[in-house]
Coordinates of C-alpha atoms in Angstrom, one line a residue:
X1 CA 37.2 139.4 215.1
X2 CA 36.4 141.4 218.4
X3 CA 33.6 140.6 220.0
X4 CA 30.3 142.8 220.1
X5 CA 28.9 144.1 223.5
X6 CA 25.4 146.7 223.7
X7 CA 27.3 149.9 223.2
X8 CA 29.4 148.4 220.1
X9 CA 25.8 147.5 218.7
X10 CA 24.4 150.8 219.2
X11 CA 27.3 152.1 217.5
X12 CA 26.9 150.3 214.3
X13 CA 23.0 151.1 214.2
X14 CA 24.1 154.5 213.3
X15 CA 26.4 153.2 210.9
X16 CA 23.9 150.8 208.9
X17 CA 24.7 148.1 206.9
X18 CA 27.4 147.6 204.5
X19 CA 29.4 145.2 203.3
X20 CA 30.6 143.2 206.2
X21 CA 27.6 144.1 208.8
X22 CA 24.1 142.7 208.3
X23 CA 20.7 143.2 209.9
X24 CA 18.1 141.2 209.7
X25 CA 14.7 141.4 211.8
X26 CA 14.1 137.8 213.0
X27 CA 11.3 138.3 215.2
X28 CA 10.7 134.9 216.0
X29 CA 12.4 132.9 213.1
X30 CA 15.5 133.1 211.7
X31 CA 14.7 134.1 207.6
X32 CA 15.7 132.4 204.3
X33 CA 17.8 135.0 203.5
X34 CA 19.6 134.2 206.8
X35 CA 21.7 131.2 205.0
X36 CA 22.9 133.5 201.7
X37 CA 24.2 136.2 204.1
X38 CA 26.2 133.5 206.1
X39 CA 27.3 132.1 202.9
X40 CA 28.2 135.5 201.1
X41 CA 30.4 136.9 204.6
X42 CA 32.1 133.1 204.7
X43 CA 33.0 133.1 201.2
X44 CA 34.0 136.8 201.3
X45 CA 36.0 138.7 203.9
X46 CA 33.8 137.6 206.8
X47 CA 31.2 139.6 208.6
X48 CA 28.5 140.4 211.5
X49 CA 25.3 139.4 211.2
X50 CA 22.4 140.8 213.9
X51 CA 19.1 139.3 214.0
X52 CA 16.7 141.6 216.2
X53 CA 17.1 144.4 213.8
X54 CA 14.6 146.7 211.7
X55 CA 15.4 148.7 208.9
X56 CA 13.4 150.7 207.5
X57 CA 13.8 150.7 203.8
X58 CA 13.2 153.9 202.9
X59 CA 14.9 156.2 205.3
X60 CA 17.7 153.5 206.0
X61 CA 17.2 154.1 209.8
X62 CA 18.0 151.2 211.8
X63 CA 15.5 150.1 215.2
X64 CA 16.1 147.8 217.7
X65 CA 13.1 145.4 217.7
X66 CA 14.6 142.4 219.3
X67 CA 13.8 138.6 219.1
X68 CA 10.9 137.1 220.6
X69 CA 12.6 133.4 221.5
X70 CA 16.2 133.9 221.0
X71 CA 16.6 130.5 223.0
X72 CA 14.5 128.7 220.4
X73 CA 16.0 130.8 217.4
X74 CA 19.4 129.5 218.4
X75 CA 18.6 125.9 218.6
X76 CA 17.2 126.4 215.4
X77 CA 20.4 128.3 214.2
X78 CA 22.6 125.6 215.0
X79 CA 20.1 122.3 214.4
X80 CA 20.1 124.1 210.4
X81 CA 24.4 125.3 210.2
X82 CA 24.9 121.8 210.9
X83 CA 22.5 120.4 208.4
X84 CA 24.7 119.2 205.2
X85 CA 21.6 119.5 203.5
X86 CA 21.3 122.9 203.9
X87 CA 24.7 124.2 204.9
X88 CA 27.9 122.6 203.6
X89 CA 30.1 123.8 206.4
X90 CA 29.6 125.4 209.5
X91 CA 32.6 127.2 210.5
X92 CA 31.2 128.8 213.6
X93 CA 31.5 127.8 217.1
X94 CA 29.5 128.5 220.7
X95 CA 31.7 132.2 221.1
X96 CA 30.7 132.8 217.4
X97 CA 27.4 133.5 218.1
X98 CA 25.8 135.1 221.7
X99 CA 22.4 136.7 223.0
X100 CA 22.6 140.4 223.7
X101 CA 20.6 142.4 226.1
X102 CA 19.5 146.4 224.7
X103 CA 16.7 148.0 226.6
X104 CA 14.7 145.3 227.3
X105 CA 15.3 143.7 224.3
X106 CA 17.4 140.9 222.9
X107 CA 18.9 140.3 219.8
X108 CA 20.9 137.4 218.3
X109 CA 25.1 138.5 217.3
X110 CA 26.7 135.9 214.9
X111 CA 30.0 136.8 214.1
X112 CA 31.3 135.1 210.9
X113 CA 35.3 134.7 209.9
X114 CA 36.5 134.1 206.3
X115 CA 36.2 130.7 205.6
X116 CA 39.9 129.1 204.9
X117 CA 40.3 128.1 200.8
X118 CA 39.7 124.4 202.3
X119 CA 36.0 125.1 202.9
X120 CA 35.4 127.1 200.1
X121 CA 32.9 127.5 198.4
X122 CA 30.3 127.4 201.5
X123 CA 26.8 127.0 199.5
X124 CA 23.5 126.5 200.8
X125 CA 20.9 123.6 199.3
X126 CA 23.2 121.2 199.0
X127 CA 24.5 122.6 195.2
X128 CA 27.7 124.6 195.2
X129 CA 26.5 126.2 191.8
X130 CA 23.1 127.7 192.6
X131 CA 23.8 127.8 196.6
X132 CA 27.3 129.8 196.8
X133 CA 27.1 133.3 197.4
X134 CA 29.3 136.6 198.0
X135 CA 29.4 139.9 199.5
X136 CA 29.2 143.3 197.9
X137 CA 28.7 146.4 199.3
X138 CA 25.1 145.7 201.4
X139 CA 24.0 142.4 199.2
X140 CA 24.3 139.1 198.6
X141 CA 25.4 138.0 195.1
X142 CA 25.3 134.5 193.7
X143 CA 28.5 133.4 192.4
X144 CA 29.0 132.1 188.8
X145 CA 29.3 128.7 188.2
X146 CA 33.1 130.2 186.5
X147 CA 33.6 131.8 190.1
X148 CA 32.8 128.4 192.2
X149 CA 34.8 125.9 190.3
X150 CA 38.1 128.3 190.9
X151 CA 37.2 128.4 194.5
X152 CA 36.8 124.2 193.9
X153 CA 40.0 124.4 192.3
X154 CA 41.8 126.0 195.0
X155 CA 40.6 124.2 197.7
X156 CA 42.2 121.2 196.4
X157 CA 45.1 122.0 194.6
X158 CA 48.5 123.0 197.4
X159 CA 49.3 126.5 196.6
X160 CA 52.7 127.6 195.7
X161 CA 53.4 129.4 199.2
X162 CA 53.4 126.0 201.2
X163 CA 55.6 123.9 198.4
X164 CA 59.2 124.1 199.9
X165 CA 61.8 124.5 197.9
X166 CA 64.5 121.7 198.5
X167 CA 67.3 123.3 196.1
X168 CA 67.5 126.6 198.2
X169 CA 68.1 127.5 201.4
X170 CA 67.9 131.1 203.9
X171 CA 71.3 131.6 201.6
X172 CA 69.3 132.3 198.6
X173 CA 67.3 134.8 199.6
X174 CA 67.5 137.8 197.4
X175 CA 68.4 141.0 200.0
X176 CA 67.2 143.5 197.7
X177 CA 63.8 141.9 197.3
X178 CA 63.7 141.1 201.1
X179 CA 64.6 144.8 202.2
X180 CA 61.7 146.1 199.9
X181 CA 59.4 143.6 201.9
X182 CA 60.1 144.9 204.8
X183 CA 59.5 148.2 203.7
X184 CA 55.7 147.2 202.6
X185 CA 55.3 145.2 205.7
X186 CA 56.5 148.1 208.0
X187 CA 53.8 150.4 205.8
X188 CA 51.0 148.1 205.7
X189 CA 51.9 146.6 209.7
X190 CA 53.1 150.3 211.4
X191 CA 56.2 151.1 212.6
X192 CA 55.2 150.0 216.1
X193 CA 55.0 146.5 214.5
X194 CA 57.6 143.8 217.2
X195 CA 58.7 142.2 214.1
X196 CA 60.2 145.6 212.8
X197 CA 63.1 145.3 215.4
X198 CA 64.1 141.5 214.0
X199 CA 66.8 140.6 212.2
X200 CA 66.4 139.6 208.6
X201 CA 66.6 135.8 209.5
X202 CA 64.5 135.7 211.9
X203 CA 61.9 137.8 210.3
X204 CA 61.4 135.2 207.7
X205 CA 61.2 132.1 210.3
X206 CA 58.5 134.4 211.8
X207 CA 56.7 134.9 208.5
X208 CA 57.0 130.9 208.1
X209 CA 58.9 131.8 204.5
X210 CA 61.8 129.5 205.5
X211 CA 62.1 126.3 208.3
X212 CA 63.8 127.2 211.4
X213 CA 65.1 123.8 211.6
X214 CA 66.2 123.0 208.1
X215 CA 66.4 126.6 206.6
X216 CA 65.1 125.5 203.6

């Protein structure tokens, strides 16, 4: 996720919110609706999250009003992600989250990946069912209790793509269906893509699909 600097959050003000950018005004206290958002963006594709931010809700126009304390807003930031209580994983760290200088005025950037299927669900209150949230379009959405217990389900099952395969080996692989990967993976990745220009074997050590060592 690249990192936001003053022009890159001017930019987005003009965009508003959607479904992986969030503003939230903050003045001098982070909001309860703070803790859905974060659990929403890490349960969904990830997302950005600016505290310092005014939108007004009928003309959707964004305004920069800035945080009174972000100092004391960030202890209190991380004192509550780290709260089991509250939060049941904090996937952040220090470079996640930074103080931003716009005219005068500071406002608070946390940038939040996609939590990995081993932290999932991440749920607030201390109760996966009521707690877990996701992300569509500009809102947060509780999850059903059908919806947490398949992310539960994942998290500790091993999926199929890390089971190897003992019987078969790089022999095995079926060249039709490999050559119509690499078709979809130069689509989806661009032409300019380094891994383009690799041979078939090493192209699948690359993608981790078969052991360098053992070529299983």
């Amino acid at each position: 996720m690249k990192k936001l600097n003053k022009q890159k959050i001017i930019e987005l003000l003009k965009v508003g919110e959607n479904k992986e950018l969030e503003f939230k005004e903050a003045k001098n206290k982070i909001p309860k609706s703070m803790w859905e958002t974060y659990s929403a963006f890490c349960n969904s594709k990830g997302g950005i999250i600016v505290l310092g931010i005014k939108e007004n809700s009928e003309s959707n126009i964004c305004t920069i009003e800035g945080v009174e304390n972000a100092n004391y807003i960030l202890k209190d930031f991380w004192n509550t992600i780290n709260n089991k209580e509250k939060i049941s994983s904090n996937i952040l760290d220090d470079n996640d989250v930074k103080i931003v200088d716009i005219d005068n005025k500071q406002v608070i950037v946390i940038q939040i990946p996609r939590a990995n299927r081993k932290n999932k669900p991440v749920y607030i209150n201390n109760n996966p069912i009521t707690g877990t949230y996701k992300r569509f379009h500009e809102g947060d959405f509780k999850c059903s209790e059908y919806e947490v217990k398949a992310m539960i389900s994942e998290a500790n099952e091993k999926t199929k793509d890390k089971i190897v395969l003992e019987e078969y080996s790089i022999d095995n692989i079926n060249k039709e269906t490999l050559k119509d990967y690499r078709i979809r993976f130069r689509i989806h990745k661009g032409e300019s893509h380094e891994w383009n220009k690799l041979d078939d074997e090493e192209f699948l050590y690359m993608l981790n699909a078969v052991d360098r060592k053992t070529k299983k």
